[in-house]
Coordinates of C-alpha atoms and ligand atoms in Angstrom, one line a residue:
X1 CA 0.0 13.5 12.1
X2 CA -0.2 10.1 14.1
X3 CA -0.5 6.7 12.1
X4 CA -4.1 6.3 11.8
X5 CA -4.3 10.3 10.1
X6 CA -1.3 9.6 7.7
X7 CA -3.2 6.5 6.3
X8 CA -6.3 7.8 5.9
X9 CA -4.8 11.1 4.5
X10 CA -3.4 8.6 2.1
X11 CA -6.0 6.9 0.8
X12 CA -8.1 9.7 0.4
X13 CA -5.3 10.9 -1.8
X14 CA -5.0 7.5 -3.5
X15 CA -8.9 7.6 -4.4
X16 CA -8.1 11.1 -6.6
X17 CA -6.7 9.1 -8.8
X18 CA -3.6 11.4 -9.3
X19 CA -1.0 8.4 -8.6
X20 CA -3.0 6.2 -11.3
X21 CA -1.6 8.7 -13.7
X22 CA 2.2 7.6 -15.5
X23 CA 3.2 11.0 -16.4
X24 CA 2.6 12.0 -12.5
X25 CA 4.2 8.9 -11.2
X26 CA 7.6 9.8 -13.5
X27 CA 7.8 13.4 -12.3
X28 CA 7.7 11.7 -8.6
X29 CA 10.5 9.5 -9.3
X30 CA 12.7 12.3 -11.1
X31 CA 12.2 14.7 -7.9
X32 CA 13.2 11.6 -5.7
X33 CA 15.8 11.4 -8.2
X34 CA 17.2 14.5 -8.2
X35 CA 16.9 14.9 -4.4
X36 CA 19.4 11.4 -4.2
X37 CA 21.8 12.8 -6.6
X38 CA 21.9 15.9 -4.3
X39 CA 22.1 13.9 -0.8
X40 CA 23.9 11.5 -2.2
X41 CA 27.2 12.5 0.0
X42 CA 24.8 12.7 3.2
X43 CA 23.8 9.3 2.8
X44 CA 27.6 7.9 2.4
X45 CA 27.9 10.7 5.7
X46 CA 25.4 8.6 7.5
X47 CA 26.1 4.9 6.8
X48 CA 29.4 5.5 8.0
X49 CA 27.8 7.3 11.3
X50 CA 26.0 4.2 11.6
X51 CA 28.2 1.2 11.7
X52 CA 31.8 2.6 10.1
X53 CA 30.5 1.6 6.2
X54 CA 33.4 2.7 3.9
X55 CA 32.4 5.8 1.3
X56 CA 33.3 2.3 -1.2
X57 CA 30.9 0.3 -0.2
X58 CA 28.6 2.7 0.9
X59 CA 28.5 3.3 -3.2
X60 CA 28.5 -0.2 -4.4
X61 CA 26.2 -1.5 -2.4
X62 CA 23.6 1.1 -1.4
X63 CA 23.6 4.5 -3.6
X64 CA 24.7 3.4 -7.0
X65 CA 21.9 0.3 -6.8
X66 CA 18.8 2.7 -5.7
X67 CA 20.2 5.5 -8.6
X68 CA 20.3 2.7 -10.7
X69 CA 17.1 1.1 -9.9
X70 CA 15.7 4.0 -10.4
X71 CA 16.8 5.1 -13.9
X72 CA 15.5 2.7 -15.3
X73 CA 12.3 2.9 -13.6
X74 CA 11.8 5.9 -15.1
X75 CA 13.3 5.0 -18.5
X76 CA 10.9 1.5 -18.1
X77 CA 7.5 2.8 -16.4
X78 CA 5.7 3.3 -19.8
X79 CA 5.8 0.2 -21.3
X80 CA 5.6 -1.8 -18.2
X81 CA 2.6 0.1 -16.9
X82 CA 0.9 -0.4 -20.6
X83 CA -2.0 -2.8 -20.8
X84 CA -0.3 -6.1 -22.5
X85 CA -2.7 -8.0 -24.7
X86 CA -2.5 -11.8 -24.8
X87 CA -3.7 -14.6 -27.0
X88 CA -7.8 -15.0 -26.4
X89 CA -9.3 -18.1 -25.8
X90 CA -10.7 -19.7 -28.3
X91 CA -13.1 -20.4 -26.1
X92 CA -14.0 -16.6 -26.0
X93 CA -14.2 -16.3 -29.8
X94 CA -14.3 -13.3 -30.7
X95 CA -12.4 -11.6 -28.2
X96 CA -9.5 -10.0 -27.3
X97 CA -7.8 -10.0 -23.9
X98 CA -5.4 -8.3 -22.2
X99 CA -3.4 -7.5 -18.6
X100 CA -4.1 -4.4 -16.7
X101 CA -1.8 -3.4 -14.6
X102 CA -3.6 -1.2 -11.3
X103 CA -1.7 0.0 -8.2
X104 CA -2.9 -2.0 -4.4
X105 CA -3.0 1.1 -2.7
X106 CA -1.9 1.7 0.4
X107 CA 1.4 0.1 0.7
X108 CA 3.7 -0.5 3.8
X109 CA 7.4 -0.8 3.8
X110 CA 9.4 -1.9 6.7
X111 CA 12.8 -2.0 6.3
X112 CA 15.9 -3.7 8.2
X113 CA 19.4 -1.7 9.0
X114 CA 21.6 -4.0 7.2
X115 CA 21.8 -2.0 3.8
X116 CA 18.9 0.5 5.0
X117 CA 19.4 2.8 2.3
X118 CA 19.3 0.5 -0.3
X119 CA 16.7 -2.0 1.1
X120 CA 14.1 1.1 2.1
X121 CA 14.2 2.8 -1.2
X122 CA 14.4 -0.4 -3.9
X123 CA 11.1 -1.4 -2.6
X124 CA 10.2 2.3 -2.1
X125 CA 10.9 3.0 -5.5
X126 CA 8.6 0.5 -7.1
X127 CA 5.6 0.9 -5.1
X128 CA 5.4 4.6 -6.3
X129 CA 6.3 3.7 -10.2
X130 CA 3.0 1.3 -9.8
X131 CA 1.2 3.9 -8.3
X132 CA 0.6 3.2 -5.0
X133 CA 0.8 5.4 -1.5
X134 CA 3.6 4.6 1.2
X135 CA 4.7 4.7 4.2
X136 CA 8.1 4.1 5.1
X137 CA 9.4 2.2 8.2
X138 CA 13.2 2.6 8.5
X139 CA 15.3 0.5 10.8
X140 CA 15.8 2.0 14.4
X141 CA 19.5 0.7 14.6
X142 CA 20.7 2.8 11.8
X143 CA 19.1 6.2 13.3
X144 CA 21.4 8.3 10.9
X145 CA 19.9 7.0 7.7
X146 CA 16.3 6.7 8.8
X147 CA 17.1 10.4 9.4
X148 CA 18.5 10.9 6.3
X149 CA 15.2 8.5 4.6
X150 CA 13.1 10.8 6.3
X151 CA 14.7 14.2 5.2
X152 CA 14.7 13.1 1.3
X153 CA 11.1 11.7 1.6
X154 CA 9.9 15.3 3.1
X155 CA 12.1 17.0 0.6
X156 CA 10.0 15.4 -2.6
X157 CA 6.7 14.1 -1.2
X158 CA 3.3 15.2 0.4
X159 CA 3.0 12.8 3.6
X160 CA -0.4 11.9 1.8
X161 CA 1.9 10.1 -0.8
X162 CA 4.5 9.1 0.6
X163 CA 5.5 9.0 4.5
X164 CA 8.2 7.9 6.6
X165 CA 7.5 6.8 10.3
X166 CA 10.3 6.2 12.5
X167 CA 10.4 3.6 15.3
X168 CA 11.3 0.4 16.4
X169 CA 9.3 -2.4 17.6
X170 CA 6.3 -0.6 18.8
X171 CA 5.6 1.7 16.1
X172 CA 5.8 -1.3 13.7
X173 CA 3.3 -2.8 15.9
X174 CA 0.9 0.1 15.6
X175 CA 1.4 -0.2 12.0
X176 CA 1.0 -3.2 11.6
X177 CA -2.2 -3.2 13.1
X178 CA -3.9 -1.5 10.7
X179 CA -5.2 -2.6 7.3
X180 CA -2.7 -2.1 4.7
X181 CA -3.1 -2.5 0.6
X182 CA 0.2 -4.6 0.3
X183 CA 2.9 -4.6 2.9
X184 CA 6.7 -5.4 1.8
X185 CA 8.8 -6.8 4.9
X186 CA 12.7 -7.4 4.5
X187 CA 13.7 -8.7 8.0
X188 CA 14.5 -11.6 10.1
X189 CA 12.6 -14.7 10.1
X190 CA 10.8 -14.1 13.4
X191 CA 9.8 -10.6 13.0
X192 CA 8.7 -11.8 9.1
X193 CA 6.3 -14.4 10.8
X194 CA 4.6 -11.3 12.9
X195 CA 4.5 -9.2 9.9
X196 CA 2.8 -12.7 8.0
X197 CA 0.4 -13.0 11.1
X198 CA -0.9 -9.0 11.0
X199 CA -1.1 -9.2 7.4
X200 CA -3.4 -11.8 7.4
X201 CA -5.9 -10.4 10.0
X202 CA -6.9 -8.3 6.7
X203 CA -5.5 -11.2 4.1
X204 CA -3.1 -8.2 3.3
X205 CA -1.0 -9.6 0.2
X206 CA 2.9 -9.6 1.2
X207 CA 6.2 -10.1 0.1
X208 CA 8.4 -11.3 3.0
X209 CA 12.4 -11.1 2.1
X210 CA 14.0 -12.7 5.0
X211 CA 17.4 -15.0 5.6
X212 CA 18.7 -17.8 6.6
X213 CA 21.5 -20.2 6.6
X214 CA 23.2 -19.9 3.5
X215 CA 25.9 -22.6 2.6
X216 CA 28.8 -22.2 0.6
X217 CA 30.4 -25.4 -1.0
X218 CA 34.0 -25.6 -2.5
X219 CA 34.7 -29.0 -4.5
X220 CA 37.9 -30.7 -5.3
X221 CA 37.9 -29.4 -8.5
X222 CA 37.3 -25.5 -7.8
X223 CA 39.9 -22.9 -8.4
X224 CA 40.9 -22.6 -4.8
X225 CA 42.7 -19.8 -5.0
X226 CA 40.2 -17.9 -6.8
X227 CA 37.0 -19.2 -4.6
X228 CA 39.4 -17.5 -1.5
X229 CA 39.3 -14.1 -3.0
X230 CA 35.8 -14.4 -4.0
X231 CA 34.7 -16.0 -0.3
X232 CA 36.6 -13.3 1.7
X233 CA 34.6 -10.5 -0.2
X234 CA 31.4 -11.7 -0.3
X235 CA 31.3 -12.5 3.4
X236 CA 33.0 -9.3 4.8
X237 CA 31.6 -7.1 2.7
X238 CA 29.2 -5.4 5.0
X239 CA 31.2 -6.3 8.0
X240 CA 29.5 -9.8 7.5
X241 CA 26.2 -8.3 8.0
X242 CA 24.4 -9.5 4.5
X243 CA 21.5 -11.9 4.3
X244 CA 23.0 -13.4 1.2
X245 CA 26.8 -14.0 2.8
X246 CA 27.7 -17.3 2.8
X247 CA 26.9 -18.5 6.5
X248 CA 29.3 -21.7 6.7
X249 CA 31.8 -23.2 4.8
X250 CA 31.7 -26.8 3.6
X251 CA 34.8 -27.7 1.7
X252 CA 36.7 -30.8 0.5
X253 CA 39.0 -32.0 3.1
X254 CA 41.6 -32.8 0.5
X255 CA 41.6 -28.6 -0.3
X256 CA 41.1 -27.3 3.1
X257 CA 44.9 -26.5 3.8
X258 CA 45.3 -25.0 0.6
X259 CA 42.1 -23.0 1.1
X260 CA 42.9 -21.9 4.7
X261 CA 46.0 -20.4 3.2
X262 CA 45.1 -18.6 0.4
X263 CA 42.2 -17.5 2.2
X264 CA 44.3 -15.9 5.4
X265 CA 46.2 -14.0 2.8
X266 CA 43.5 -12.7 1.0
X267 CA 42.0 -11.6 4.3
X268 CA 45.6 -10.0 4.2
X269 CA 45.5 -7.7 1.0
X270 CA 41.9 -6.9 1.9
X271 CA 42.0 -5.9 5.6
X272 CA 45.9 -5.8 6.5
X273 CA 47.4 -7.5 9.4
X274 CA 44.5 -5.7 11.7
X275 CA 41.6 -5.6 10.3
X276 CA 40.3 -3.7 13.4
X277 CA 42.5 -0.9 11.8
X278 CA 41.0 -1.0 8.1
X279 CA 38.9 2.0 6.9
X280 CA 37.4 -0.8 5.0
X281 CA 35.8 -3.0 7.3
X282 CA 33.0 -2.2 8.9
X283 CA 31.8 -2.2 12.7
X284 CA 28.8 -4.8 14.5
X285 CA 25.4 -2.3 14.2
X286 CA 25.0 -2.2 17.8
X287 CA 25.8 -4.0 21.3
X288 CA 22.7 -6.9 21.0
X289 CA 24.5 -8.5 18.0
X290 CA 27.9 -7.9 18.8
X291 CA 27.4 -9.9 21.9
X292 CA 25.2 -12.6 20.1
X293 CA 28.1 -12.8 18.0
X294 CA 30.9 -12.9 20.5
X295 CA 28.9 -15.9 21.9
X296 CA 29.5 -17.7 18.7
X297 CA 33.2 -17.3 19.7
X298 CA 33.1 -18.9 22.7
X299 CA 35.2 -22.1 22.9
X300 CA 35.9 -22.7 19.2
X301 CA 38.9 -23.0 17.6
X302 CA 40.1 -20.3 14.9
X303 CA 41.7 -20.7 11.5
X304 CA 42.1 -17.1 11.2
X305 CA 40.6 -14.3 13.3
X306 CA 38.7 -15.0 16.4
X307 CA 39.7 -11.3 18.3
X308 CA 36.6 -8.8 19.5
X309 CA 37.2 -5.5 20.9
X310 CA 33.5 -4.5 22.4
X311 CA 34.1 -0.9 23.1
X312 CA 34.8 0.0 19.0
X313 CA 32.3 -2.9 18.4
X314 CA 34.6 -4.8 16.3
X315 CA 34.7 -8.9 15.2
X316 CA 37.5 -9.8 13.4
X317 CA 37.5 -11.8 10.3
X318 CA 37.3 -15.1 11.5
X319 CA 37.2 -18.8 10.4
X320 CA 36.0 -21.4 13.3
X321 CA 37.5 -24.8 12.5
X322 CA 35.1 -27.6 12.2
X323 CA 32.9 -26.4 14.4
X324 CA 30.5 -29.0 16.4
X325 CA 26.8 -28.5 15.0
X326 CA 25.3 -28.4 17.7
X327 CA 27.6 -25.5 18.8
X328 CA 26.1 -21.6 19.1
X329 CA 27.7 -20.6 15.4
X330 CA 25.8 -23.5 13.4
X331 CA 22.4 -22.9 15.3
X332 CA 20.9 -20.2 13.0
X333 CA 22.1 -17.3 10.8
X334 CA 25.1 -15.7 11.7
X335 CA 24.7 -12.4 10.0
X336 CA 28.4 -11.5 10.9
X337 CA 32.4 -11.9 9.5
X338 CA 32.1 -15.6 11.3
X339 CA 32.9 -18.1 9.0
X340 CA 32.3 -21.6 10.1
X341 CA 34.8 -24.2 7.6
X342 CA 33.3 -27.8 8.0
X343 CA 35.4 -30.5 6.0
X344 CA 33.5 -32.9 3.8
X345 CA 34.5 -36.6 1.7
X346 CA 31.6 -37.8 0.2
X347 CA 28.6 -35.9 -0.9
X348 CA 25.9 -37.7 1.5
X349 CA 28.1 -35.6 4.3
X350 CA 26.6 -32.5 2.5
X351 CA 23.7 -33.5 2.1
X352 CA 23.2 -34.1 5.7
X353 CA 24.1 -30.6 6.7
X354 CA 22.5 -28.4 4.2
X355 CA 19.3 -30.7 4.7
X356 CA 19.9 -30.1 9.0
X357 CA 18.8 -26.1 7.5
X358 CA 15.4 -24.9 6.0
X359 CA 15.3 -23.6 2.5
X360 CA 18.2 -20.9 2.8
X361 CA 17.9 -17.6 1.0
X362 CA 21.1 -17.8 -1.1
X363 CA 23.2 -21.2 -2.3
X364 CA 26.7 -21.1 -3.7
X365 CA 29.3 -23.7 -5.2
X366 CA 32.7 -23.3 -6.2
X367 CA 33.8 -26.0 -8.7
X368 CA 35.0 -26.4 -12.1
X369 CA 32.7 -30.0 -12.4
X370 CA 29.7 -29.1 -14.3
X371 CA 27.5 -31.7 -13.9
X372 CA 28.3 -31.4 -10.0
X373 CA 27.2 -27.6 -10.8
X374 CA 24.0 -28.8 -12.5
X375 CA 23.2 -31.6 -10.2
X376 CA 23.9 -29.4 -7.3
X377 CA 21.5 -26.6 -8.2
X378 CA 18.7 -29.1 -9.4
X379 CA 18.9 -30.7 -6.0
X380 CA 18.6 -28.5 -3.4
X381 CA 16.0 -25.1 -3.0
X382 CA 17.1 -22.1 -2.4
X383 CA 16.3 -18.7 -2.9
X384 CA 18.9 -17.4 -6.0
X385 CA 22.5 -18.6 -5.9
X386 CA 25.7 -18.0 -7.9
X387 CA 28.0 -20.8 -9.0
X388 CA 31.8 -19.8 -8.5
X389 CA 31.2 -16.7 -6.6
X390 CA 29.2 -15.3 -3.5
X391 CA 26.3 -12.6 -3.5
X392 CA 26.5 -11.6 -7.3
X393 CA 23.7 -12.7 -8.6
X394 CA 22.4 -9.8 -6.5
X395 CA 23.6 -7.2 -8.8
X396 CA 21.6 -8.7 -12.2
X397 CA 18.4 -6.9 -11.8
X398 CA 16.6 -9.8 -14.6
X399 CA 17.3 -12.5 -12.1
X400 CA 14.2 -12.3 -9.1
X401 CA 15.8 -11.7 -6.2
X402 CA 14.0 -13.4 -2.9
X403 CA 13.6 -16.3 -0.7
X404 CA 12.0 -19.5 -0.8
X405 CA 10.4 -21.6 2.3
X406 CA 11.5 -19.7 5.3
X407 CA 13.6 -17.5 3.9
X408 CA 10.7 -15.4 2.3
X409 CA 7.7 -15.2 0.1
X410 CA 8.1 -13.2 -3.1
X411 CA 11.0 -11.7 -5.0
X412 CA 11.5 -8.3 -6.3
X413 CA 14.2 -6.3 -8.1
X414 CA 13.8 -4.5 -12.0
X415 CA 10.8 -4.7 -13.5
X416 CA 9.7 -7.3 -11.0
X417 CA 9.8 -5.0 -7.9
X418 CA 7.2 -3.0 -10.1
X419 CA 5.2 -6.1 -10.8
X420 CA 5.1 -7.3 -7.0
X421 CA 3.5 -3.8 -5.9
X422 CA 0.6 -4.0 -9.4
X423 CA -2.0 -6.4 -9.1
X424 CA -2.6 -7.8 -12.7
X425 CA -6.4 -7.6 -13.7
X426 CA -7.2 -9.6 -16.7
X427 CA -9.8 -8.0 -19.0
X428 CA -11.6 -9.5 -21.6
X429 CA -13.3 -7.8 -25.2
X430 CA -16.1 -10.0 -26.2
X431 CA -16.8 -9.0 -30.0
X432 CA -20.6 -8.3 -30.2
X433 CA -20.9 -9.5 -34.3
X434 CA -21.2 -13.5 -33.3
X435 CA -22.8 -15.0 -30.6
X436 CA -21.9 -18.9 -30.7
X437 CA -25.0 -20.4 -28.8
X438 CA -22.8 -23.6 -27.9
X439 CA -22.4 -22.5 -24.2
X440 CA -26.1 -21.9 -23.7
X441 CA -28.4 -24.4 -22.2
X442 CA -30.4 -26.2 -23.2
X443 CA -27.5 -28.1 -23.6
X444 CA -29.3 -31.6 -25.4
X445 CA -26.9 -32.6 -28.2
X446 CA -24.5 -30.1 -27.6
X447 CA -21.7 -32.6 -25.3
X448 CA -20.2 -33.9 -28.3
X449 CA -19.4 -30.3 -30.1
X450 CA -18.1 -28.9 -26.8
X451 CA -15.5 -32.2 -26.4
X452 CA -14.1 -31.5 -30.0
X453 CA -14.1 -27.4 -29.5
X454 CA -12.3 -28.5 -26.2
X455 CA -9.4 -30.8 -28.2
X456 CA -8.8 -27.5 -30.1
X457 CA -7.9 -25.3 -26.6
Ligands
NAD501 P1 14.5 -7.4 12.1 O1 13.5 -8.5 11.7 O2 14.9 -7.4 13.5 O3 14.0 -6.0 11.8 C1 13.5 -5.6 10.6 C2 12.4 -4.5 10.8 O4 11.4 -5.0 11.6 C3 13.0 -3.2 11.5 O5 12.4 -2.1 10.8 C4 12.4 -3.4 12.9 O6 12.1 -2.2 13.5 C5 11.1 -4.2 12.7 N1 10.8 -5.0 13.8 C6 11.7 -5.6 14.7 N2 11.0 -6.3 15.6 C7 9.7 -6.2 15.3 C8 8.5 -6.8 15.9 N3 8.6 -7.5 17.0 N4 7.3 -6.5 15.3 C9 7.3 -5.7 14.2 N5 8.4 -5.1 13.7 C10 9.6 -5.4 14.2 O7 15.8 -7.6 11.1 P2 17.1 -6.8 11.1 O8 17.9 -7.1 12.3 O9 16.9 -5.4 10.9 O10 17.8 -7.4 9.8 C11 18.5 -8.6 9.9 C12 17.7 -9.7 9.3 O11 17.1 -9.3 8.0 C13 18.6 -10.9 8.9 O12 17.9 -12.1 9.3 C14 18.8 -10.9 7.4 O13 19.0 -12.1 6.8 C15 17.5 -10.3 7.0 N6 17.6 -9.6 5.8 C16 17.0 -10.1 4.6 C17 17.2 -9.4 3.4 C18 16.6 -9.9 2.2 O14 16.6 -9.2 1.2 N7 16.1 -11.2 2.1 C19 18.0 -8.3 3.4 C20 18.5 -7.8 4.5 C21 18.3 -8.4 5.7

């Protein structure tokens, strides 16, 4: 079946009505749930075929969070599909009122390769719990998972529910051209603007999670030692390769030295003396971005790392020391183990940089100075953050997780993920045993009535 059959296929399906049904949409998510549990070793399999993703990471960060996502879809779906009443108008009197939740239909998913298990099924996973059909567009890069995706899909779905289409650019084109229901994007910031531009040929609601330069600030008061350990993991995780690293470094000059140190030896118990040797650490996805990231490379000055080796695809760890910012590393996001570390005095020098950026998707300071905390996160926009650490806010599925300005439109994640793929329709009961005439022309004498019913709303 080409594009244009699998759609209509599915909204022919959609209009039965079957997916509308809870009990349905449950049994759906506990085949896809038992089919994960089963292929769960396949999927580790194929991450590592991909880009050399540790069976460890390939756990925390991509199977564990779709099995858990999952869960408690199913444990959650009833109550959060339910119709919620809320407190009439009085304006309405009598009434009742209440929030419907309905399914948009024919959803599209397009997915990136930098976690493309879990950032194809998350999404994935809500759009069927609200209802909807899908089709699936896995990343290209990672062809052994979007194999994978596309295996489990056919294992537990009808392609008239759900369908995965692989492809790169030009089948997301064709898809894109069409009219879609909803269409959920993760991606970079250019593709996301094409993705904004098709969808709105058909006003096609979207949530765009995109990136962006996220900064990382350590203080003179932090726990330096600690913000190393923390640092090191949450940018190399991934190989570096994670829209919510931290992109650059800004930290005090007065702590730099002690930083630099602590972090080198972190690096140290993480990695070894060679990384390039760790079953830990991941490899560059493909060619393109190893040599856009090489380039970063190119005359700078390294704290730590700075070594490539383009056959194996490998970037070591590295720190660039106060790199210029006009330079190839401080242009836009790095999306790679480059960390740039730019020394700062006086907090108008932050501002300056952070303010050089648009709205970055994640924000992060290390310091023990609460009101700099406070004062910090009230300033600046950004899309979710974490004070003392990197990335973990990530993991709390009650925060939103999503981006703000050009780092995206929407959020998602828990119960939200099923809210962004339900459109709410409010519905209201008008009791038929009173009919107050206020509201009714003519309206002669009836100004004064309506101003006090009005000071009681
Ligand atoms: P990308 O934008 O290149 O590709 C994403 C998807 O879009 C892929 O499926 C690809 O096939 C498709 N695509 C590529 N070019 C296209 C085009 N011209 N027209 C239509 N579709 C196209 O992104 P990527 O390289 O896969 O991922 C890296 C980017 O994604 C980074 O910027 C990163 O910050 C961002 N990202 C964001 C999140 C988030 O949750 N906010 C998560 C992961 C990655």
């Amino acid at each position: 079946m080409d594009i244009i059959n699998i759609l209509q296929a599915q909204r022919n399906y959609f209009s039965t009505q079957q997916t509308k049904d809870i009990s349905f949409r449950k049994e759906c998510l506990k085949k896809l749930q038992k089919e994960l549990i089963k292929r769960e070793p396949a999927i580790i399999k194929a991450l590592y075929d991909d880009f050399k993703k540790s069976e460890y990471e390939a756990v925390l960060t991509e199977t564990s969070i779709v099995l858990s996502e999952l869960k408690m879809t199913i444990d959650k779906l009833t109550s959060w599909a339910k119709p919620k009443s809320v407190l009439p108008s009085l304006l309405n009197f009598p009434s009742s009122a209440k929030i419907h939740k309905e399914p948009y239909g024919a959803v599209l998913v397009i997915a990136p390769w930098n976690y493309p298990h879990q950032l194809a099924f998350a999404p994935l996973i809500g759009a069927i719990a609200a209802g909807n059909t899908v089709v699936l567009k896995p990343s290209e890069l990672t062809p052994n998972t979007s194999a994978i995706t596309k295996q489990i899909i056919e294992a537990v779905f009808d392609k008239k529910q759900v369908a995965v289409i692989e492809g790169g650019v030009e089948v997301s084109t064709k898809l894109l051209a069409q009219r879609w229901d909803y269409i959920f994007f993760t991606g970079s910031v250019f593709v996301g603007k094409i993705v904004a531009k098709a969808a709105a040929e058909f006003l096609t609601p979207i949530t765009l999670e995109l990136g962006g330069k996220s900064p990382c600030i350590v203080d003179k008061t932090a726990n330096i030692k600690l913000a190393a350990k923390r640092i090191v993991w949450g940018k190399f995780i991934n190989g570096g390769q994670t829209c919510i690293a931290p992109d650059y470094l800004l930290i005090h000059a007065s702590k730099k030295e002690e930083f630099v140190n602590y972090f080198k030896n972190e690096l140290i118990k993480a990695y070894g003396e060679n990384p390039e040797t760790s079953t830990d650490f991941p490899r560059i996805v493909n060619l393109k971005n190893f040599n856009r990231l090489a380039l970063m490379l190119e005359n700078e000055s390294f704290l730590t790392g700075g070594t490539t080796n383009k056959e194996d695809l490998f970037i070591a760890p590295t720190l660039i020391d106060e790199p210029s910012l006009n330079s190839e590393v401080m242009k836009g996001e790095i999306f790679g183990p480059i960390l740039p570390v730019i020394s700062y005095e006086s907090e108008e020098e932050i501002d300056k940089l952070i303010s050089k950026y648009d709205k970055p998707l994640a924000f992060y300071i290390f310091s023990t100075d609460k009101k700099i905390t406070k004062k910090m996160i009230a300033k600046y926009s950004f899309g979710g953050g974490t004070i003392n650490d990197t990335t973990v806010h990530f993991v709390n599925h009650r925060l939103p997780f999503g981006g703000v300005g050009e780092s995206g439109i929407g959020s998602y994640h828990g119960k939200l993920t099923f809210e962004t793929f339900s459109h709410s329709k409010g519905v209201v009961t008008k009791g038929n045993w009173l009919d107050l005439t206020i509201r009714y022309a003519p309206y002669t004498d009836k100004l004064k009535k309506l101003q006090a019913l009005l000071k009681w709303t």
